[in-house]
Short mmCIF file of C-alpha atoms in Angstrom, two decimals:
data_model
loop_
_atom_site.label_atom_id
_atom_site.label_comp_id
_atom_site.label_asym_id
_atom_site.label_seq_id
_atom_site.Cartn_x
_atom_site.Cartn_y
_atom_site.Cartn_z
CA UNK A 1 -146.74 42.65 -65.90
CA UNK A 2 -143.79 41.72 -63.21
CA UNK A 3 -143.30 38.22 -62.29
CA UNK A 4 -140.61 37.46 -59.74
CA UNK A 5 -138.92 34.27 -59.52
CA UNK A 6 -136.16 32.67 -57.64
CA UNK A 7 -135.27 29.52 -59.37
CA UNK A 8 -138.30 26.98 -61.25
CA UNK A 9 -137.17 27.67 -64.66
CA UNK A 10 -139.81 24.95 -65.61
CA UNK A 11 -142.36 26.42 -64.57
CA UNK A 12 -141.58 29.96 -65.50
CA UNK A 13 -141.69 28.41 -68.86
CA UNK A 14 -145.42 27.75 -68.89
CA UNK A 15 -146.11 31.16 -67.02
CA UNK A 16 -144.41 32.50 -69.99
CA UNK A 17 -146.41 29.95 -72.56
CA UNK A 18 -149.65 31.11 -71.30
CA UNK A 19 -148.57 34.84 -71.43
CA UNK A 20 -147.60 34.87 -74.92
CA UNK A 21 -151.04 33.14 -76.00
CA UNK A 22 -153.01 36.27 -73.97
CA UNK A 23 -155.92 37.63 -75.95
CA UNK A 24 -154.78 41.08 -74.58
CA UNK A 25 -152.75 42.85 -77.33
CA UNK A 26 -148.81 41.87 -77.68
CA UNK A 27 -147.74 45.83 -78.06
CA UNK A 28 -149.48 46.83 -75.27
CA UNK A 29 -148.36 44.26 -72.72
CA UNK A 30 -144.45 44.30 -71.14
CA UNK A 31 -143.41 41.56 -69.29
CA UNK A 32 -140.49 41.85 -66.37
CA UNK A 33 -139.18 38.57 -64.50
CA UNK A 34 -137.27 39.45 -61.90
CA UNK A 35 -134.64 36.94 -61.29
CA UNK A 36 -134.40 36.99 -57.20
CA UNK A 37 -130.72 35.10 -56.79
CA UNK A 38 -131.51 32.05 -59.30
CA UNK A 39 -128.44 29.74 -59.67
CA UNK A 40 -128.16 28.66 -62.18
CA UNK A 41 -129.66 32.36 -64.20
CA UNK A 42 -133.33 32.65 -65.09
CA UNK A 43 -133.21 32.39 -69.08
CA UNK A 44 -135.70 33.46 -71.34
CA UNK A 45 -137.60 30.44 -73.34
CA UNK A 46 -138.48 30.63 -76.89
CA UNK A 47 -142.03 30.64 -76.29
CA UNK A 48 -142.69 34.09 -74.69
CA UNK A 49 -144.35 37.34 -74.95
CA UNK A 50 -142.42 39.57 -77.67
CA UNK A 51 -141.89 42.27 -75.02
CA UNK A 52 -140.18 40.03 -72.51
CA UNK A 53 -136.94 40.67 -70.47
CA UNK A 54 -135.10 39.57 -67.42
CA UNK A 55 -133.53 41.94 -64.83
CA UNK A 56 -131.57 41.09 -61.45
CA UNK A 57 -133.15 41.92 -58.27
CA UNK A 58 -130.98 44.78 -56.39
CA UNK A 59 -130.27 44.96 -53.07
CA UNK A 60 -132.08 42.85 -50.74
CA UNK A 61 -133.75 39.59 -51.44
CA UNK A 62 -137.11 38.12 -51.42
CA UNK A 63 -140.63 38.14 -53.29
CA UNK A 64 -141.52 41.94 -51.69
CA UNK A 65 -137.85 42.84 -52.84
CA UNK A 66 -138.01 41.65 -56.48
CA UNK A 67 -141.75 42.74 -56.98
CA UNK A 68 -140.27 45.90 -55.92
CA UNK A 69 -137.40 46.21 -58.70
CA UNK A 70 -139.79 44.61 -61.60
CA UNK A 71 -142.34 47.90 -61.02
CA UNK A 72 -139.19 50.10 -61.01
CA UNK A 73 -137.93 48.68 -64.12
CA UNK A 74 -141.71 48.29 -65.84
CA UNK A 75 -142.37 51.40 -68.19
CA UNK A 76 -146.08 50.67 -68.29
CA UNK A 77 -148.92 52.31 -66.48
CA UNK A 78 -150.49 49.34 -65.07
CA UNK A 79 -148.48 46.93 -62.57
CA UNK A 80 -149.81 43.23 -62.64
CA UNK A 81 -148.04 40.83 -60.58
CA UNK A 82 -148.03 37.49 -61.46
CA UNK A 83 -146.22 34.62 -59.60
CA UNK A 84 -143.52 32.28 -61.84
CA UNK A 85 -145.53 28.99 -61.26
CA UNK A 86 -149.29 30.01 -62.32
CA UNK A 87 -150.35 29.79 -65.50
CA UNK A 88 -153.35 31.72 -66.62
CA UNK A 89 -156.28 31.54 -68.94
CA UNK A 90 -156.12 33.73 -72.49
CA UNK A 91 -158.18 36.16 -71.00
CA UNK A 92 -156.62 36.45 -67.83
CA UNK A 93 -154.53 39.78 -68.35
CA UNK A 94 -157.55 41.70 -70.53
CA UNK A 95 -160.01 40.74 -68.03
CA UNK A 96 -158.31 42.44 -65.96
CA UNK A 97 -156.74 45.48 -67.35
CA UNK A 98 -160.25 46.44 -69.15
CA UNK A 99 -161.13 48.16 -65.57
CA UNK A 100 -158.46 50.43 -65.23
CA UNK A 101 -159.48 51.82 -68.86
CA UNK A 102 -162.62 53.12 -67.14
CA UNK A 103 -161.00 55.01 -64.18
CA UNK A 104 -157.75 54.91 -61.97
CA UNK A 105 -158.60 54.12 -58.46
CA UNK A 106 -159.11 50.31 -59.03
CA UNK A 107 -157.05 47.34 -57.91
CA UNK A 108 -158.25 44.27 -60.09
CA UNK A 109 -157.97 40.70 -58.79
CA UNK A 110 -157.64 37.35 -60.51
CA UNK A 111 -158.97 34.26 -59.68
CA UNK A 112 -156.21 30.86 -59.00
CA UNK A 113 -157.00 27.31 -58.11
CA UNK A 114 -154.47 24.91 -56.58
CA UNK A 115 -153.43 22.07 -58.90
CA UNK A 116 -150.85 18.96 -58.69
CA UNK A 117 -148.51 20.04 -61.65
CA UNK A 118 -148.92 17.34 -64.49
CA UNK A 119 -146.33 16.83 -67.58
CA UNK A 120 -147.44 19.85 -69.78
CA UNK A 121 -144.95 21.09 -72.28
CA UNK A 122 -144.83 25.10 -72.94
CA UNK A 123 -145.92 24.40 -76.60
CA UNK A 124 -149.40 22.54 -75.07
CA UNK A 125 -149.88 25.42 -72.65
CA UNK A 126 -149.45 27.96 -75.91
CA UNK A 127 -151.81 26.18 -77.86
CA UNK A 128 -154.79 25.04 -75.32
CA UNK A 129 -158.07 26.94 -75.68
CA UNK A 130 -158.37 26.55 -71.82
CA UNK A 131 -157.13 25.51 -68.60
CA UNK A 132 -159.52 22.64 -68.34
CA UNK A 133 -157.65 20.98 -71.77
CA UNK A 134 -154.56 21.55 -69.67
CA UNK A 135 -155.72 20.65 -66.12
CA UNK A 136 -157.81 18.61 -64.14
CA UNK A 137 -159.82 21.46 -62.47
CA UNK A 138 -162.57 19.31 -61.16
CA UNK A 139 -159.86 18.05 -58.65
CA UNK A 140 -158.17 21.37 -58.36
CA UNK A 141 -157.93 22.81 -54.71
CA UNK A 142 -160.14 26.13 -55.06
CA UNK A 143 -158.93 29.31 -53.29
CA UNK A 144 -160.11 30.17 -50.04
CA UNK A 145 -160.80 34.26 -51.94
CA UNK A 146 -163.01 32.51 -54.15
CA UNK A 147 -165.92 31.43 -51.43
CA UNK A 148 -165.02 35.00 -49.58
CA UNK A 149 -165.80 37.03 -53.02
CA UNK A 150 -169.08 35.19 -53.38
CA UNK A 151 -170.45 34.94 -49.87
CA UNK A 152 -169.79 39.04 -50.16
CA UNK A 153 -171.26 39.51 -53.53
CA UNK A 154 -168.55 40.22 -55.23
CA UNK A 155 -166.93 41.97 -52.60
CA UNK A 156 -169.57 44.88 -52.41
CA UNK A 157 -170.80 43.30 -48.81
CA UNK A 158 -167.35 42.80 -47.58
CA UNK A 159 -165.97 45.05 -44.71
CA UNK A 160 -162.27 44.10 -45.31
CA UNK A 161 -162.13 43.36 -48.96
CA UNK A 162 -158.45 44.10 -48.90
CA UNK A 163 -158.09 40.22 -47.41
CA UNK A 164 -159.01 38.59 -50.65
CA UNK A 165 -156.11 40.31 -52.82
CA UNK A 166 -153.23 37.86 -51.66
CA UNK A 167 -150.83 38.39 -54.17
CA UNK A 168 -149.82 35.87 -56.96
CA UNK A 169 -152.33 37.87 -59.42
CA UNK A 170 -153.67 41.28 -59.12
CA UNK A 171 -153.30 44.48 -61.02
CA UNK A 172 -153.27 48.06 -60.21
CA UNK A 173 -151.99 51.38 -61.21
CA UNK A 174 -148.26 51.96 -61.44
CA UNK A 175 -148.60 55.41 -59.77
CA UNK A 176 -150.83 54.06 -56.72
CA UNK A 177 -148.38 51.12 -56.09
CA UNK A 178 -145.38 53.63 -56.00
CA UNK A 179 -147.62 56.23 -53.69
CA UNK A 180 -148.29 53.39 -51.11
CA UNK A 181 -144.48 52.57 -51.21
CA UNK A 182 -144.90 49.46 -52.79
CA UNK A 183 -144.27 46.20 -50.73
CA UNK A 184 -142.47 45.98 -47.56
CA UNK A 185 -139.41 43.87 -47.79
CA UNK A 186 -139.41 44.16 -44.14
CA UNK A 187 -142.36 41.97 -43.74
CA UNK A 188 -141.24 37.91 -44.42
CA UNK A 189 -144.31 36.67 -44.41
CA UNK A 190 -147.91 37.77 -45.56
CA UNK A 191 -146.32 40.76 -47.52
CA UNK A 192 -149.19 40.81 -49.90
CA UNK A 193 -152.12 40.91 -47.55
CA UNK A 194 -149.99 43.84 -45.80
CA UNK A 195 -149.44 45.67 -49.19
CA UNK A 196 -152.90 45.24 -49.45
CA UNK A 197 -154.21 46.97 -46.52
CA UNK A 198 -152.19 50.11 -47.24
CA UNK A 199 -153.69 50.00 -50.76
CA UNK A 200 -157.33 50.02 -48.61
CA UNK A 201 -156.05 52.86 -46.55
CA UNK A 202 -155.11 54.39 -49.63
CA UNK A 203 -158.98 54.34 -50.80
CA UNK A 204 -158.99 52.31 -53.47
CA UNK A 205 -161.65 50.03 -54.43
CA UNK A 206 -160.82 46.32 -55.11
CA UNK A 207 -162.72 44.69 -57.90
CA UNK A 208 -162.10 40.72 -58.51
CA UNK A 209 -163.01 39.60 -61.83
CA UNK A 210 -164.40 35.94 -62.59
CA UNK A 211 -162.94 36.15 -66.14
CA UNK A 212 -159.16 36.24 -64.45
CA UNK A 213 -158.98 32.80 -63.85
CA UNK A 214 -155.31 30.83 -63.55
CA UNK A 215 -153.84 27.60 -61.69
CA UNK A 216 -151.38 27.55 -59.32
CA UNK A 217 -148.43 24.49 -60.04
CA UNK A 218 -148.60 22.85 -56.76
CA UNK A 219 -150.62 23.00 -53.57
CA UNK A 220 -150.52 25.47 -51.05
CA UNK A 221 -148.09 25.79 -48.14
CA UNK A 222 -150.51 26.15 -45.57
CA UNK A 223 -151.83 22.62 -46.42
CA UNK A 224 -148.32 21.06 -45.35
CA UNK A 225 -148.60 22.72 -41.80
CA UNK A 226 -151.22 25.22 -41.26
CA UNK A 227 -150.55 25.89 -37.54
CA UNK A 228 -146.95 26.89 -38.41
CA UNK A 229 -148.08 28.57 -41.32
CA UNK A 230 -150.59 30.40 -39.18
CA UNK A 231 -148.38 31.48 -36.27
CA UNK A 232 -145.65 32.14 -38.87
CA UNK A 233 -147.24 35.34 -40.38
CA UNK A 234 -149.14 36.38 -37.32
CA UNK A 235 -146.49 38.88 -35.75
CA UNK A 236 -146.12 40.67 -39.10
CA UNK A 237 -149.82 41.38 -39.29
CA UNK A 238 -150.31 42.58 -35.76
CA UNK A 239 -147.59 45.02 -35.85
CA UNK A 240 -148.71 46.41 -39.26
CA UNK A 241 -152.69 46.03 -39.73
CA UNK A 242 -154.58 47.78 -36.42
CA UNK A 243 -157.83 46.28 -37.81
CA UNK A 244 -156.71 42.46 -36.49
CA UNK A 245 -157.87 43.37 -33.37
CA UNK A 246 -157.76 39.78 -33.04
CA UNK A 247 -154.10 39.68 -32.80
CA UNK A 248 -153.98 42.73 -30.47
CA UNK A 249 -155.13 41.28 -27.11
CA UNK A 250 -151.71 41.69 -25.02
CA UNK A 251 -152.49 44.20 -22.58
CA UNK A 252 -149.82 47.30 -22.30
CA UNK A 253 -147.91 46.18 -25.55
CA UNK A 254 -146.95 48.69 -28.15
CA UNK A 255 -147.56 48.21 -31.79
CA UNK A 256 -145.67 49.66 -35.23
CA UNK A 257 -149.42 51.01 -36.70
CA UNK A 258 -151.40 52.63 -34.34
CA UNK A 259 -155.48 51.97 -34.35
CA UNK A 260 -156.21 55.54 -34.09
CA UNK A 261 -154.28 59.02 -34.66
CA UNK A 262 -155.21 61.52 -32.24
CA UNK A 263 -154.61 64.96 -33.79
CA UNK A 264 -154.56 68.27 -31.66
CA UNK A 265 -153.67 71.84 -32.49
CA UNK A 266 -152.06 73.33 -29.93
CA UNK A 267 -151.39 76.66 -31.62
CA UNK A 268 -151.65 79.62 -29.40
CA UNK A 269 -152.32 77.12 -26.45
CA UNK A 270 -150.94 76.83 -23.00
CA UNK A 271 -148.45 73.79 -22.04
CA UNK A 272 -151.22 73.01 -18.92
CA UNK A 273 -154.18 72.71 -21.46
CA UNK A 274 -152.12 70.60 -23.45
CA UNK A 275 -151.07 68.54 -21.39
CA UNK A 276 -154.44 67.49 -19.83
CA UNK A 277 -155.42 66.82 -23.38
CA UNK A 278 -152.60 64.53 -24.04
CA UNK A 279 -152.91 62.71 -20.79
CA UNK A 280 -156.57 62.24 -21.34
CA UNK A 281 -155.73 60.86 -25.07
CA UNK A 282 -153.21 58.69 -23.87
CA UNK A 283 -155.02 57.51 -20.26
CA UNK A 284 -158.35 56.42 -22.28
CA UNK A 285 -159.36 52.83 -22.28
CA UNK A 286 -158.19 52.40 -25.89
CA UNK A 287 -154.58 52.40 -25.43
CA UNK A 288 -153.94 51.53 -28.89
CA UNK A 289 -153.11 55.42 -30.15
CA UNK A 290 -150.37 57.82 -30.93
CA UNK A 291 -150.80 61.94 -30.74
CA UNK A 292 -150.05 64.38 -33.29
CA UNK A 293 -149.67 67.68 -31.81
CA UNK A 294 -149.89 70.72 -34.81
CA UNK A 295 -148.42 73.65 -34.34
CA UNK A 296 -145.49 75.99 -35.50
CA UNK A 297 -142.74 74.05 -34.22
CA UNK A 298 -140.84 75.38 -37.06
CA UNK A 299 -140.20 78.30 -35.73
CA UNK A 300 -138.41 76.85 -32.79
CA UNK A 301 -134.71 77.64 -33.25
CA UNK A 302 -132.76 74.82 -31.37
CA UNK A 303 -129.53 77.53 -31.33
CA UNK A 304 -131.51 80.21 -29.21
CA UNK A 305 -131.24 79.89 -25.43
CA UNK A 306 -134.49 78.99 -23.81
CA UNK A 307 -135.08 82.36 -21.84
CA UNK A 308 -138.07 82.93 -19.97
CA UNK A 309 -138.84 85.69 -22.01
CA UNK A 310 -139.19 84.05 -25.10
CA UNK A 311 -142.42 85.07 -27.11
CA UNK A 312 -142.57 81.00 -28.00
CA UNK A 313 -142.05 80.05 -24.68
CA UNK A 314 -145.27 77.53 -23.75
CA UNK A 315 -144.16 76.30 -27.29
CA UNK A 316 -140.74 75.70 -26.53
CA UNK A 317 -142.18 73.78 -23.23
CA UNK A 318 -144.25 71.36 -24.75
CA UNK A 319 -141.32 70.78 -26.81
CA UNK A 320 -139.22 69.77 -24.51
CA UNK A 321 -141.98 67.93 -22.39
CA UNK A 322 -143.07 65.44 -25.20
CA UNK A 323 -140.45 65.32 -27.53
CA UNK A 324 -138.88 62.24 -26.45
CA UNK A 325 -142.45 60.33 -25.83
CA UNK A 326 -142.62 57.95 -28.99
CA UNK A 327 -146.18 58.01 -28.73
CA UNK A 328 -146.56 61.64 -29.79
CA UNK A 329 -145.39 63.31 -32.81
CA UNK A 330 -144.81 67.14 -33.40
CA UNK A 331 -145.50 68.54 -36.51
CA UNK A 332 -146.29 71.85 -38.49
CA UNK A 333 -149.07 70.29 -40.65
CA UNK A 334 -151.16 67.46 -40.75
CA UNK A 335 -151.10 65.01 -43.78
CA UNK A 336 -153.96 64.42 -45.45
CA UNK A 337 -154.66 61.36 -44.41
CA UNK A 338 -153.49 59.08 -41.30
CA UNK A 339 -152.58 56.40 -43.07
CA UNK A 340 -151.46 53.43 -42.40
CA UNK A 341 -153.70 53.86 -38.99
CA UNK A 342 -157.26 53.31 -40.13
CA UNK A 343 -158.74 55.76 -37.73
CA UNK A 344 -158.04 59.58 -37.25
CA UNK A 345 -159.89 61.80 -34.32
CA UNK A 346 -159.73 65.43 -34.56
CA UNK A 347 -161.06 68.06 -31.83
CA UNK A 348 -160.74 71.13 -29.75
CA UNK A 349 -157.61 70.42 -27.57
CA UNK A 350 -159.34 72.06 -24.75
CA UNK A 351 -162.09 69.52 -24.98
CA UNK A 352 -160.28 66.42 -23.20
CA UNK A 353 -161.10 63.22 -24.29
CA UNK A 354 -163.35 61.09 -21.95
CA UNK A 355 -161.93 57.49 -20.82
CA UNK A 356 -164.37 56.06 -23.40
CA UNK A 357 -164.82 58.44 -25.99
CA UNK A 358 -162.46 56.84 -28.86
CA UNK A 359 -163.82 53.29 -28.19
CA UNK A 360 -167.64 54.56 -28.43
CA UNK A 361 -167.04 56.83 -31.69
CA UNK A 362 -165.41 53.52 -33.34
CA UNK A 363 -168.06 51.15 -32.43
CA UNK A 364 -170.46 53.82 -33.63
CA UNK A 365 -168.98 53.82 -37.10
CA UNK A 366 -168.19 50.01 -37.47
CA UNK A 367 -171.82 49.41 -37.58
CA UNK A 368 -172.79 50.75 -40.85
CA UNK A 369 -168.69 51.94 -42.01
CA UNK A 370 -169.79 55.33 -42.30
CA UNK A 371 -166.76 57.58 -43.50
CA UNK A 372 -166.69 60.28 -41.02
CA UNK A 373 -168.30 60.88 -37.47
CA UNK A 374 -169.09 64.46 -36.40
CA UNK A 375 -169.75 65.11 -32.59
CA UNK A 376 -171.66 68.54 -32.45
CA UNK A 377 -170.23 69.66 -29.07
CA UNK A 378 -172.27 72.46 -26.93
CA UNK A 379 -170.61 75.54 -27.90
CA UNK A 380 -170.74 74.81 -31.65
CA UNK A 381 -167.73 73.45 -32.50
CA UNK A 382 -167.04 69.68 -33.60
CA UNK A 383 -165.19 66.72 -32.72
CA UNK A 384 -164.92 64.04 -35.11
CA UNK A 385 -163.52 60.54 -36.52
CA UNK A 386 -162.48 60.22 -39.84
CA UNK A 387 -162.29 56.29 -41.64
CA UNK A 388 -158.84 56.48 -43.55
CA UNK A 389 -159.99 54.47 -46.31
CA UNK A 390 -163.12 57.05 -46.58
CA UNK A 391 -160.56 59.88 -46.56
CA UNK A 392 -157.98 58.45 -48.73
CA UNK A 393 -161.17 57.83 -51.58
CA UNK A 394 -162.12 61.32 -51.44
CA UNK A 395 -158.54 62.51 -52.00
CA UNK A 396 -158.21 60.03 -55.12
CA UNK A 397 -161.68 61.56 -56.39
CA UNK A 398 -161.13 65.14 -55.43
CA UNK A 399 -160.21 68.14 -57.88
CA UNK A 400 -158.46 71.17 -56.17
CA UNK A 401 -160.47 72.96 -54.00
CA UNK A 402 -163.65 70.53 -53.46
CA UNK A 403 -165.10 69.26 -49.98
CA UNK A 404 -163.52 66.00 -49.02
CA UNK A 405 -166.69 65.84 -46.54
CA UNK A 406 -169.45 66.11 -49.52
CA UNK A 407 -167.16 63.58 -51.57
CA UNK A 408 -167.46 61.10 -48.13
CA UNK A 409 -171.01 61.88 -48.18
CA UNK A 410 -171.23 60.43 -51.17
CA UNK A 411 -169.21 57.41 -51.05
CA UNK A 412 -169.35 56.48 -47.42
CA UNK A 413 -171.64 58.97 -45.50
CA UNK A 414 -171.24 61.34 -43.03
CA UNK A 415 -173.17 61.19 -39.86
CA UNK A 416 -173.80 63.83 -36.95
CA UNK A 417 -174.16 62.98 -33.45
CA UNK A 418 -174.55 64.58 -30.13
CA UNK A 419 -172.15 64.62 -27.61
CA UNK A 420 -174.00 62.75 -24.77
CA UNK A 421 -172.79 59.10 -25.50
CA UNK A 422 -169.10 60.10 -26.28
CA UNK A 423 -168.62 62.10 -23.48
CA UNK A 424 -170.69 60.75 -20.57
CA UNK A 425 -171.60 62.85 -17.68
CA UNK A 426 -169.59 62.49 -14.85
CA UNK A 427 -171.77 60.87 -11.58
CA UNK A 428 -173.33 63.34 -9.83
CA UNK A 429 -171.08 64.47 -6.49
CA UNK A 430 -172.37 62.88 -3.31
CA UNK A 431 -172.95 65.78 -0.71
CA UNK A 432 -170.33 65.40 2.28
CA UNK A 433 -171.70 63.54 5.07
CA UNK A 434 -172.43 65.29 8.14
CA UNK A 435 -171.01 64.50 11.28
CA UNK A 436 -173.10 64.93 14.26
CA UNK A 437 -170.61 65.58 17.47
CA UNK A 438 -171.54 63.65 20.42
CA UNK A 439 -172.68 65.00 23.75
CA UNK A 440 -169.77 66.33 25.78
CA UNK A 441 -169.26 64.54 29.46
CA UNK A 442 -167.84 67.17 32.02
CA UNK A 443 -166.64 64.99 34.88
CA UNK A 444 -166.00 67.00 38.29
CA UNK A 445 -163.56 65.06 40.99
CA UNK A 446 -164.88 64.39 44.05
CA UNK A 447 -163.26 67.44 46.33
CA UNK A 448 -164.89 69.76 43.32
CA UNK A 449 -168.46 67.99 44.29
CA UNK A 450 -168.19 68.67 48.08
CA UNK A 451 -166.95 72.22 47.40
CA UNK A 452 -170.36 72.72 45.18
CA UNK A 453 -172.75 71.87 47.69
CA UNK A 454 -170.91 74.05 50.37
CA UNK A 455 -171.65 76.77 47.77
CA UNK A 456 -175.18 75.33 47.30
CA UNK A 457 -175.88 75.21 50.59
CA UNK A 458 -174.44 78.98 51.60
CA UNK A 459 -176.93 80.19 48.76
CA UNK A 460 -180.19 79.05 50.21
CA UNK A 461 -182.57 81.13 51.66
CA UNK A 462 -183.17 80.47 55.45
#
């Protein structure tokens, strides 16, 4: 259990009192309270879980840094995040933890309601059988996540379930927390949503549990100034969550995380073919892309002079040509997944993308959330668009040597399509117009006419 805290000692006391009364076994629960620069420093109250300690936040400040500090200090296999101004029901921890005894790729999400904090004591919280004894739940402001969960059949029909994992109460395996890099301290607003998006790209399954109820002491900040609260978070999400297409409408912009990673294997390929492929990739209708050129770049020794007879001539030429374009990466081997980019395209380098290829492939897989779209090219080769979340799920489920496509076929589906829609045929070439020359008119000068008459007269028979 990780609880970031900046001041608010009175409310933290209520949070810890509720945790001391949990049905989950004491000896299996550890509580790490992270003091994020509180003055006076956070102290532990009398009513608290048995294994509770305070650690000071390390370098930096803010919720993300505090949660990361607590996760590093924690010893448990499951990281449970809880805010320091929340009072959880007795069954809260048990409800979220029980799922993690079944499998290791889940993120469990608790529920919350907002209430005006009444004058209750830690002892009253500790002794209460349920939250309704302490708070007027009928007057509480429900979180929007509960309505979303209800509308999507417990997230089963949700296209982007990470939206409801907003931070104040969720639990996930420690290994997954660190695998995605924890929370991003550079995200000052919407850090929970951005973290949950990266979890989705990693392939986790989000599981809400309605038994994990809690109240948040105080109304949400958005109710005070919703317009500014929404605007403040938009820049962070626009750069880091490419699926928010509504936030990426400015033409000509470059974003921190691309929408599609285009992976081309350029091994033993001429520079002219690669140049054409890169130009097509960057010049398509969908501009929100990055290009990864996979090849034996590590063979290039920068200490050697670039001789015209160099056996790696083409490779060196490509490196010098593309090395300074921030949209192009040169790597020896592609990563298992393109996370955090939500899609990856792979295809033959000598089959240049059509201007509409990527846009139409994404449009196709978004209709039914297919995991992989395979386009069967006429020469027997294939091009494919991979959904990162599906690929990440397959990596989590796979044993060494497993075929990832077989796993994706089960979890998300693999679909084959012909190339016509994605590489539309160019319009037929129109014949060149035939120009019929105008008749040539010969002009004759007057004295030339006189000479012509005399010649005809001389030739006329007598």
